[in-house]
mmCIF file of C-alpha atoms in Angstrom:
data_model
loop_
_atom_site.group_PDB
_atom_site.id
_atom_site.type_symbol
_atom_site.label_atom_id
_atom_site.label_comp_id
_atom_site.label_asym_id
_atom_site.label_seq_id
_atom_site.Cartn_x
_atom_site.Cartn_y
_atom_site.Cartn_z
ATOM 1 C CA UNK A 1 48.856 -64.116 2.200
ATOM 2 C CA UNK A 2 49.482 -66.639 4.951
ATOM 3 C CA UNK A 3 52.949 -65.176 5.671
ATOM 4 C CA UNK A 4 54.255 -65.693 2.121
ATOM 5 C CA UNK A 5 56.450 -62.944 0.676
ATOM 6 C CA UNK A 6 55.424 -61.690 -2.752
ATOM 7 C CA UNK A 7 57.878 -60.642 -5.458
ATOM 8 C CA UNK A 8 57.999 -60.494 -9.243
ATOM 9 C CA UNK A 9 58.230 -64.292 -9.580
ATOM 10 C CA UNK A 10 55.429 -65.058 -7.106
ATOM 11 C CA UNK A 11 52.948 -67.651 -8.366
ATOM 12 C CA UNK A 12 49.344 -66.479 -8.315
ATOM 13 C CA UNK A 13 47.626 -68.507 -5.605
ATOM 14 C CA UNK A 14 44.042 -68.796 -4.436
ATOM 15 C CA UNK A 15 43.355 -69.179 -0.733
ATOM 16 C CA UNK A 16 40.470 -71.542 -0.009
ATOM 17 C CA UNK A 17 39.520 -69.151 2.767
ATOM 18 C CA UNK A 18 38.215 -66.813 0.058
ATOM 19 C CA UNK A 19 36.106 -69.485 -1.665
ATOM 20 C CA UNK A 20 32.415 -69.523 -0.662
ATOM 21 C CA UNK A 21 30.803 -72.860 0.124
ATOM 22 C CA UNK A 22 27.947 -73.735 -2.205
ATOM 23 C CA UNK A 23 25.454 -76.561 -2.001
ATOM 24 C CA UNK A 24 24.985 -78.703 -5.079
ATOM 25 C CA UNK A 25 21.679 -78.121 -6.837
ATOM 26 C CA UNK A 26 20.117 -81.099 -8.556
ATOM 27 C CA UNK A 27 17.982 -81.448 -11.632
ATOM 28 C CA UNK A 28 17.299 -85.065 -10.634
ATOM 29 C CA UNK A 29 18.807 -86.184 -7.311
ATOM 30 C CA UNK A 30 21.208 -88.000 -7.184
ATOM 31 C CA UNK A 31 21.503 -88.654 -10.919
ATOM 32 C CA UNK A 32 21.793 -85.304 -12.727
ATOM 33 C CA UNK A 33 23.404 -82.286 -10.982
ATOM 34 C CA UNK A 34 22.938 -78.704 -12.194
ATOM 35 C CA UNK A 35 26.033 -76.909 -13.406
ATOM 36 C CA UNK A 36 27.885 -80.169 -14.082
ATOM 37 C CA UNK A 37 28.378 -82.827 -16.755
ATOM 38 C CA UNK A 38 26.415 -86.089 -16.636
ATOM 39 C CA UNK A 39 27.055 -88.999 -18.985
ATOM 40 C CA UNK A 40 24.328 -91.477 -19.891
ATOM 41 C CA UNK A 41 25.722 -94.468 -21.740
ATOM 42 C CA UNK A 42 24.683 -97.911 -22.872
ATOM 43 C CA UNK A 43 24.537 -100.219 -25.844
ATOM 44 C CA UNK A 44 22.509 -99.074 -28.877
ATOM 45 C CA UNK A 45 18.766 -99.564 -28.560
ATOM 46 C CA UNK A 46 18.760 -100.058 -24.789
ATOM 47 C CA UNK A 47 16.624 -97.010 -23.942
ATOM 48 C CA UNK A 48 19.028 -94.106 -23.370
ATOM 49 C CA UNK A 49 17.092 -91.678 -25.568
ATOM 50 C CA UNK A 50 13.757 -92.896 -24.206
ATOM 51 C CA UNK A 51 14.952 -92.191 -20.663
ATOM 52 C CA UNK A 52 16.186 -88.668 -21.402
ATOM 53 C CA UNK A 53 13.075 -87.740 -23.443
ATOM 54 C CA UNK A 54 10.884 -88.761 -20.510
ATOM 55 C CA UNK A 55 12.928 -86.519 -18.199
ATOM 56 C CA UNK A 56 12.747 -83.668 -20.724
ATOM 57 C CA UNK A 57 8.951 -83.996 -20.855
ATOM 58 C CA UNK A 58 8.710 -83.777 -17.092
ATOM 59 C CA UNK A 59 11.153 -80.880 -16.818
ATOM 60 C CA UNK A 60 9.280 -78.785 -19.400
ATOM 61 C CA UNK A 61 5.993 -79.299 -17.525
ATOM 62 C CA UNK A 62 7.276 -79.177 -13.945
ATOM 63 C CA UNK A 63 6.351 -82.731 -13.051
ATOM 64 C CA UNK A 64 8.385 -85.080 -10.821
ATOM 65 C CA UNK A 65 11.027 -87.065 -12.680
ATOM 66 C CA UNK A 66 9.289 -90.232 -11.435
ATOM 67 C CA UNK A 67 7.069 -91.391 -8.583
ATOM 68 C CA UNK A 68 8.276 -90.289 -5.167
ATOM 69 C CA UNK A 69 10.339 -87.358 -6.463
ATOM 70 C CA UNK A 70 9.604 -83.667 -5.924
ATOM 71 C CA UNK A 71 8.165 -81.672 -8.850
ATOM 72 C CA UNK A 72 10.841 -80.049 -11.018
ATOM 73 C CA UNK A 73 10.935 -76.324 -11.701
ATOM 74 C CA UNK A 74 9.782 -75.958 -15.336
ATOM 75 C CA UNK A 75 12.499 -74.828 -17.722
ATOM 76 C CA UNK A 76 13.783 -74.785 -21.266
ATOM 77 C CA UNK A 77 15.838 -77.609 -22.757
ATOM 78 C CA UNK A 78 18.340 -77.598 -25.627
ATOM 79 C CA UNK A 79 18.212 -81.045 -27.219
ATOM 80 C CA UNK A 80 20.607 -81.874 -30.044
ATOM 81 C CA UNK A 81 20.274 -85.206 -31.812
ATOM 82 C CA UNK A 82 22.524 -86.475 -34.564
ATOM 83 C CA UNK A 83 20.685 -89.752 -35.125
ATOM 84 C CA UNK A 84 16.878 -89.489 -34.912
ATOM 85 C CA UNK A 85 14.436 -87.542 -37.082
ATOM 86 C CA UNK A 86 12.661 -84.643 -35.404
ATOM 87 C CA UNK A 87 9.250 -84.926 -37.055
ATOM 88 C CA UNK A 88 8.882 -88.715 -37.179
ATOM 89 C CA UNK A 89 10.714 -89.791 -34.020
ATOM 90 C CA UNK A 90 11.641 -87.138 -31.453
ATOM 91 C CA UNK A 91 8.517 -84.958 -31.471
ATOM 92 C CA UNK A 92 6.032 -87.885 -31.437
ATOM 93 C CA UNK A 93 7.870 -89.400 -28.477
ATOM 94 C CA UNK A 94 7.927 -86.088 -26.622
ATOM 95 C CA UNK A 95 4.212 -85.570 -27.264
ATOM 96 C CA UNK A 96 3.472 -89.086 -26.026
ATOM 97 C CA UNK A 97 5.430 -88.249 -22.868
ATOM 98 C CA UNK A 98 3.369 -85.072 -22.348
ATOM 99 C CA UNK A 99 6.167 -82.579 -23.041
ATOM 100 C CA UNK A 100 5.671 -78.849 -23.541
ATOM 101 C CA UNK A 101 7.351 -78.806 -26.947
ATOM 102 C CA UNK A 102 7.651 -75.013 -27.004
ATOM 103 C CA UNK A 103 10.270 -75.404 -24.255
ATOM 104 C CA UNK A 104 12.337 -77.921 -26.231
ATOM 105 C CA UNK A 105 14.745 -76.101 -28.547
ATOM 106 C CA UNK A 106 17.448 -77.092 -30.981
ATOM 107 C CA UNK A 107 20.354 -75.241 -32.544
ATOM 108 C CA UNK A 108 19.906 -75.237 -36.310
ATOM 109 C CA UNK A 109 23.138 -76.779 -37.555
ATOM 110 C CA UNK A 110 21.941 -77.589 -41.068
ATOM 111 C CA UNK A 111 24.478 -75.173 -42.576
ATOM 112 C CA UNK A 112 27.367 -75.867 -40.194
ATOM 113 C CA UNK A 113 27.738 -78.941 -38.006
ATOM 114 C CA UNK A 114 27.640 -78.258 -34.267
ATOM 115 C CA UNK A 115 30.629 -79.404 -32.177
ATOM 116 C CA UNK A 116 31.713 -79.108 -28.562
ATOM 117 C CA UNK A 117 34.009 -76.234 -29.569
ATOM 118 C CA UNK A 118 31.178 -74.263 -31.172
ATOM 119 C CA UNK A 119 30.389 -70.850 -29.656
ATOM 120 C CA UNK A 120 26.729 -71.342 -30.636
ATOM 121 C CA UNK A 121 26.341 -73.741 -27.728
ATOM 122 C CA UNK A 122 26.979 -71.024 -25.145
ATOM 123 C CA UNK A 123 25.008 -68.456 -27.128
ATOM 124 C CA UNK A 124 21.987 -70.760 -27.167
ATOM 125 C CA UNK A 125 22.210 -71.377 -23.405
ATOM 126 C CA UNK A 126 22.315 -67.624 -22.747
ATOM 127 C CA UNK A 127 19.480 -66.944 -25.190
ATOM 128 C CA UNK A 128 17.141 -69.642 -23.827
ATOM 129 C CA UNK A 129 18.200 -69.760 -20.152
ATOM 130 C CA UNK A 130 18.213 -73.523 -20.628
ATOM 131 C CA UNK A 131 18.246 -75.637 -17.480
ATOM 132 C CA UNK A 132 19.279 -78.733 -19.420
ATOM 133 C CA UNK A 133 21.431 -79.321 -22.511
ATOM 134 C CA UNK A 134 21.501 -82.774 -24.119
ATOM 135 C CA UNK A 135 23.874 -83.937 -26.871
ATOM 136 C CA UNK A 136 22.624 -87.257 -28.266
ATOM 137 C CA UNK A 137 24.927 -88.992 -29.024
ATOM 138 C CA UNK A 138 28.109 -87.235 -28.010
ATOM 139 C CA UNK A 139 29.978 -89.048 -30.798
ATOM 140 C CA UNK A 140 28.105 -86.825 -33.252
ATOM 141 C CA UNK A 141 29.450 -83.595 -31.739
ATOM 142 C CA UNK A 142 33.135 -84.323 -31.159
ATOM 143 C CA UNK A 143 34.250 -82.831 -34.450
ATOM 144 C CA UNK A 144 35.810 -84.467 -37.496
ATOM 145 C CA UNK A 145 39.386 -83.656 -36.500
ATOM 146 C CA UNK A 146 39.207 -84.987 -32.926
ATOM 147 C CA UNK A 147 40.177 -88.517 -31.903
ATOM 148 C CA UNK A 148 37.860 -89.687 -29.113
ATOM 149 C CA UNK A 149 40.538 -92.021 -27.752
ATOM 150 C CA UNK A 150 43.253 -89.394 -27.285
ATOM 151 C CA UNK A 151 43.277 -87.803 -23.852
ATOM 152 C CA UNK A 152 45.147 -84.702 -25.032
ATOM 153 C CA UNK A 153 42.337 -84.010 -27.528
ATOM 154 C CA UNK A 154 39.346 -84.893 -25.338
ATOM 155 C CA UNK A 155 40.505 -83.276 -22.084
ATOM 156 C CA UNK A 156 40.338 -79.631 -23.274
ATOM 157 C CA UNK A 157 36.930 -80.230 -24.878
ATOM 158 C CA UNK A 158 35.480 -81.702 -21.689
ATOM 159 C CA UNK A 159 37.041 -78.917 -19.632
ATOM 160 C CA UNK A 160 35.360 -76.362 -21.892
ATOM 161 C CA UNK A 161 31.958 -78.054 -21.516
ATOM 162 C CA UNK A 162 32.403 -78.325 -17.753
ATOM 163 C CA UNK A 163 33.165 -74.601 -17.490
ATOM 164 C CA UNK A 164 30.136 -73.858 -19.667
ATOM 165 C CA UNK A 165 27.839 -75.892 -17.413
ATOM 166 C CA UNK A 166 29.138 -74.258 -14.247
ATOM 167 C CA UNK A 167 29.137 -70.728 -15.673
ATOM 168 C CA UNK A 168 25.472 -70.895 -16.678
ATOM 169 C CA UNK A 169 24.359 -73.339 -13.974
ATOM 170 C CA UNK A 170 22.763 -75.734 -16.433
ATOM 171 C CA UNK A 171 22.963 -79.496 -16.458
ATOM 172 C CA UNK A 172 24.776 -80.846 -19.508
ATOM 173 C CA UNK A 173 24.006 -84.454 -20.405
ATOM 174 C CA UNK A 174 26.153 -86.345 -22.897
ATOM 175 C CA UNK A 175 24.630 -89.537 -24.266
ATOM 176 C CA UNK A 176 26.962 -92.138 -25.719
ATOM 177 C CA UNK A 177 27.166 -95.658 -27.080
ATOM 178 C CA UNK A 178 29.436 -98.037 -25.223
ATOM 179 C CA UNK A 179 32.162 -100.087 -26.853
ATOM 180 C CA UNK A 180 31.883 -103.850 -27.243
ATOM 181 C CA UNK A 181 34.489 -104.978 -24.686
ATOM 182 C CA UNK A 182 31.930 -106.911 -22.677
ATOM 183 C CA UNK A 183 34.513 -108.363 -20.315
ATOM 184 C CA UNK A 184 35.658 -104.972 -19.039
ATOM 185 C CA UNK A 185 34.367 -102.738 -16.274
ATOM 186 C CA UNK A 186 31.679 -100.217 -17.202
ATOM 187 C CA UNK A 187 34.094 -97.297 -16.799
ATOM 188 C CA UNK A 188 36.297 -98.747 -19.560
ATOM 189 C CA UNK A 189 33.426 -99.569 -21.906
ATOM 190 C CA UNK A 190 32.519 -95.922 -22.230
ATOM 191 C CA UNK A 191 32.933 -93.241 -24.844
ATOM 192 C CA UNK A 192 36.603 -93.557 -25.769
ATOM 193 C CA UNK A 193 39.144 -91.680 -23.667
ATOM 194 C CA UNK A 194 38.730 -92.156 -19.910
ATOM 195 C CA UNK A 195 38.762 -88.350 -19.745
ATOM 196 C CA UNK A 196 35.075 -88.385 -20.669
ATOM 197 C CA UNK A 197 34.337 -90.242 -17.434
ATOM 198 C CA UNK A 198 36.810 -88.166 -15.454
ATOM 199 C CA UNK A 199 35.149 -84.869 -16.397
ATOM 200 C CA UNK A 200 31.622 -86.079 -15.586
ATOM 201 C CA UNK A 201 30.322 -85.752 -12.042
ATOM 202 C CA UNK A 202 27.687 -88.417 -12.648
ATOM 203 C CA UNK A 203 27.713 -91.413 -14.994
ATOM 204 C CA UNK A 204 24.623 -93.545 -15.614
ATOM 205 C CA UNK A 205 24.368 -96.815 -17.514
ATOM 206 C CA UNK A 206 21.147 -97.857 -19.240
ATOM 207 C CA UNK A 207 20.582 -101.509 -20.070
ATOM 208 C CA UNK A 208 17.886 -104.103 -20.499
ATOM 209 C CA UNK A 209 17.136 -107.045 -18.253
ATOM 210 C CA UNK A 210 17.891 -110.190 -20.212
ATOM 211 C CA UNK A 211 15.021 -112.230 -18.789
ATOM 212 C CA UNK A 212 12.458 -109.436 -19.149
ATOM 213 C CA UNK A 213 12.472 -107.802 -22.597
ATOM 214 C CA UNK A 214 10.113 -104.991 -21.541
ATOM 215 C CA UNK A 215 12.289 -103.817 -18.628
ATOM 216 C CA UNK A 216 15.151 -101.292 -18.788
ATOM 217 C CA UNK A 217 17.310 -100.176 -15.866
ATOM 218 C CA UNK A 218 19.166 -96.900 -15.272
ATOM 219 C CA UNK A 219 22.086 -97.679 -12.986
ATOM 220 C CA UNK A 220 24.597 -95.180 -11.509
ATOM 221 C CA UNK A 221 28.227 -96.120 -12.011
ATOM 222 C CA UNK A 222 29.833 -92.846 -10.866
ATOM 223 C CA UNK A 223 28.462 -90.324 -8.378
ATOM 224 C CA UNK A 224 30.956 -87.677 -7.256
ATOM 225 C CA UNK A 225 28.551 -85.250 -5.570
ATOM 226 C CA UNK A 226 26.150 -87.489 -3.634
ATOM 227 C CA UNK A 227 25.833 -91.020 -2.300
ATOM 228 C CA UNK A 228 25.249 -93.398 -5.183
ATOM 229 C CA UNK A 229 21.527 -93.741 -5.806
ATOM 230 C CA UNK A 230 19.512 -96.895 -6.338
ATOM 231 C CA UNK A 231 19.028 -98.091 -9.891
ATOM 232 C CA UNK A 232 15.666 -97.058 -11.351
ATOM 233 C CA UNK A 233 13.723 -99.174 -13.843
ATOM 234 C CA UNK A 234 11.184 -98.452 -16.544
ATOM 235 C CA UNK A 235 9.075 -100.574 -18.859
ATOM 236 C CA UNK A 236 8.561 -100.253 -22.586
ATOM 237 C CA UNK A 237 5.366 -102.245 -22.852
ATOM 238 C CA UNK A 238 3.945 -102.754 -26.370
ATOM 239 C CA UNK A 239 0.400 -102.160 -25.111
ATOM 240 C CA UNK A 240 0.778 -99.730 -22.195
ATOM 241 C CA UNK A 241 3.790 -97.787 -23.469
ATOM 242 C CA UNK A 242 6.310 -96.205 -21.088
ATOM 243 C CA UNK A 243 5.940 -96.875 -17.350
ATOM 244 C CA UNK A 244 8.272 -96.246 -14.440
ATOM 245 C CA UNK A 245 8.808 -99.511 -12.545
ATOM 246 C CA UNK A 246 10.561 -98.193 -9.425
ATOM 247 C CA UNK A 247 13.911 -99.127 -7.891
ATOM 248 C CA UNK A 248 15.745 -102.211 -9.106
ATOM 249 C CA UNK A 249 18.404 -104.156 -7.240
ATOM 250 C CA UNK A 250 21.303 -104.618 -9.666
ATOM 251 C CA UNK A 251 24.820 -103.221 -10.105
ATOM 252 C CA UNK A 252 26.104 -101.567 -13.270
ATOM 253 C CA UNK A 253 28.610 -104.382 -13.820
ATOM 254 C CA UNK A 254 25.914 -107.057 -13.519
ATOM 255 C CA UNK A 255 23.604 -105.085 -15.784
ATOM 256 C CA UNK A 256 26.234 -104.914 -18.529
ATOM 257 C CA UNK A 257 27.754 -108.371 -18.154
ATOM 258 C CA UNK A 258 24.479 -110.271 -17.843
ATOM 259 C CA UNK A 259 25.419 -111.721 -14.447
ATOM 260 C CA UNK A 260 22.442 -111.956 -12.089
ATOM 261 C CA UNK A 261 20.182 -110.220 -14.573
ATOM 262 C CA UNK A 262 16.710 -110.672 -13.177
ATOM 263 C CA UNK A 263 18.061 -112.780 -10.267
ATOM 264 C CA UNK A 264 16.221 -110.815 -7.584
ATOM 265 C CA UNK A 265 13.112 -110.681 -9.734
ATOM 266 C CA UNK A 266 13.168 -114.458 -10.251
ATOM 267 C CA UNK A 267 13.517 -114.972 -6.504
ATOM 268 C CA UNK A 268 10.434 -112.837 -5.923
ATOM 269 C CA UNK A 269 8.499 -114.642 -8.646
ATOM 270 C CA UNK A 270 9.358 -118.036 -7.167
ATOM 271 C CA UNK A 271 8.309 -116.772 -3.751
ATOM 272 C CA UNK A 272 4.906 -115.602 -5.018
ATOM 273 C CA UNK A 273 4.279 -118.827 -6.899
ATOM 274 C CA UNK A 274 5.099 -120.811 -3.771
ATOM 275 C CA UNK A 275 3.001 -118.856 -1.267
ATOM 276 C CA UNK A 276 0.020 -118.560 -3.625
ATOM 277 C CA UNK A 277 0.132 -122.158 -4.840
ATOM 278 C CA UNK A 278 -2.751 -123.163 -2.550
ATOM 279 C CA UNK A 279 -4.894 -120.142 -3.318
ATOM 280 C CA UNK A 280 -5.404 -116.467 -2.460
ATOM 281 C CA UNK A 281 -3.713 -114.844 0.547
ATOM 282 C CA UNK A 282 -3.975 -111.380 2.157
ATOM 283 C CA UNK A 283 -1.608 -108.827 0.643
ATOM 284 C CA UNK A 284 -0.332 -107.782 4.094
ATOM 285 C CA UNK A 285 0.692 -111.360 4.943
ATOM 286 C CA UNK A 286 2.487 -111.775 1.619
ATOM 287 C CA UNK A 287 4.370 -108.474 2.012
ATOM 288 C CA UNK A 288 5.409 -109.378 5.583
ATOM 289 C CA UNK A 289 6.676 -112.789 4.478
ATOM 290 C CA UNK A 290 8.532 -111.237 1.544
ATOM 291 C CA UNK A 291 10.234 -108.742 3.854
ATOM 292 C CA UNK A 292 11.454 -111.591 6.072
ATOM 293 C CA UNK A 293 13.040 -113.184 3.013
ATOM 294 C CA UNK A 294 14.773 -109.910 2.097
ATOM 295 C CA UNK A 295 12.593 -109.223 -0.936
ATOM 296 C CA UNK A 296 12.154 -105.499 -1.429
ATOM 297 C CA UNK A 297 8.631 -104.067 -1.975
ATOM 298 C CA UNK A 298 9.478 -102.750 -5.451
ATOM 299 C CA UNK A 299 10.910 -106.137 -6.477
ATOM 300 C CA UNK A 300 7.784 -107.866 -5.149
ATOM 301 C CA UNK A 301 5.618 -105.449 -7.128
ATOM 302 C CA UNK A 302 7.588 -106.140 -10.328
ATOM 303 C CA UNK A 303 7.286 -109.889 -9.756
ATOM 304 C CA UNK A 304 3.547 -109.535 -9.252
ATOM 305 C CA UNK A 305 3.300 -107.620 -12.528
ATOM 306 C CA UNK A 306 5.269 -110.283 -14.406
ATOM 307 C CA UNK A 307 3.202 -113.164 -13.046
ATOM 308 C CA UNK A 308 -0.119 -111.400 -13.585
ATOM 309 C CA UNK A 309 -1.105 -111.816 -9.936
ATOM 310 C CA UNK A 310 -4.609 -110.452 -9.433
ATOM 311 C CA UNK A 311 -5.901 -108.455 -6.473
ATOM 312 C CA UNK A 312 -9.453 -108.348 -5.112
ATOM 313 C CA UNK A 313 -11.043 -107.073 -1.925
ATOM 314 C CA UNK A 314 -12.863 -109.324 0.531
ATOM 315 C CA UNK A 315 -14.295 -107.363 3.431
ATOM 316 C CA UNK A 316 -11.538 -104.999 4.502
ATOM 317 C CA UNK A 317 -8.661 -107.065 3.169
ATOM 318 C CA UNK A 318 -7.013 -107.188 -0.250
ATOM 319 C CA UNK A 319 -6.201 -110.710 -1.447
ATOM 320 C CA UNK A 320 -3.616 -111.657 -4.049
ATOM 321 C CA UNK A 321 -4.118 -114.666 -6.271
ATOM 322 C CA UNK A 322 -2.291 -116.313 -9.154
ATOM 323 C CA UNK A 323 -4.084 -115.993 -12.498
ATOM 324 C CA UNK A 324 -6.389 -118.844 -13.394
ATOM 325 C CA UNK A 325 -5.078 -121.001 -16.221
#
């Protein structure tokens, strides 16, 4: 091997020349890779479970994760929740999202609590050929004797889960609540030991926009296998329910700290109010002017939604107009 002499004390080595090159397969590019660990974290009540249930619904029915994405290959999902009721919370939300509930399965742990060390996790993946496994929240599956803040206790658990994901080529998503150290970086507000973050190939933060209570944003804060993707937003509207709102221009640190929350959106709103102050204008002219000011189309669309700007056709042109008071 490369000119090395072997004897009884030779260390077993692996030559990279013998390792095949494999492309990364994605459940949702570039957010959730197959065969790897993804962490989705955020403060309680910010929409983490809503986000993952929407993805589960689309995976079980082979729909795109959101507008502009390719359809997903339908597959089974193992979804474990330690917080929400199945009959009064999880199933109604999955049905509302259009999920194929026969493809959403759960390990019955009523007699014995499920943990990351439990062999039933691998047995269930083999039995169901699950493409996605979700533990929500991860704090509920650590095990009573494990300290989340001790690296020597968390590292072997995360290694085991990582091997499990790679062995069966399924995406494993761990959902977790963040700690309250609001002045710290997102990577240090996570699940306890930094080894959680270290083992994950992708980490996403979910948070709400302070100035827009219906809007939530999913923002990548770690992306080891692809260029970091744009943040994606969704609305939880009391009347219209769940709606994807497209890309959103904000960093994970700003999302968590409150800095610049809604700043780009406010800029776009001010722009629309200014250009439409004298009356209706053609949509094409507004979009061209917005582009010159560096306002992205998705941000302009969100601003239009917030302001209630109406659209009507005159001849061959669509005109935008501020709502009449």
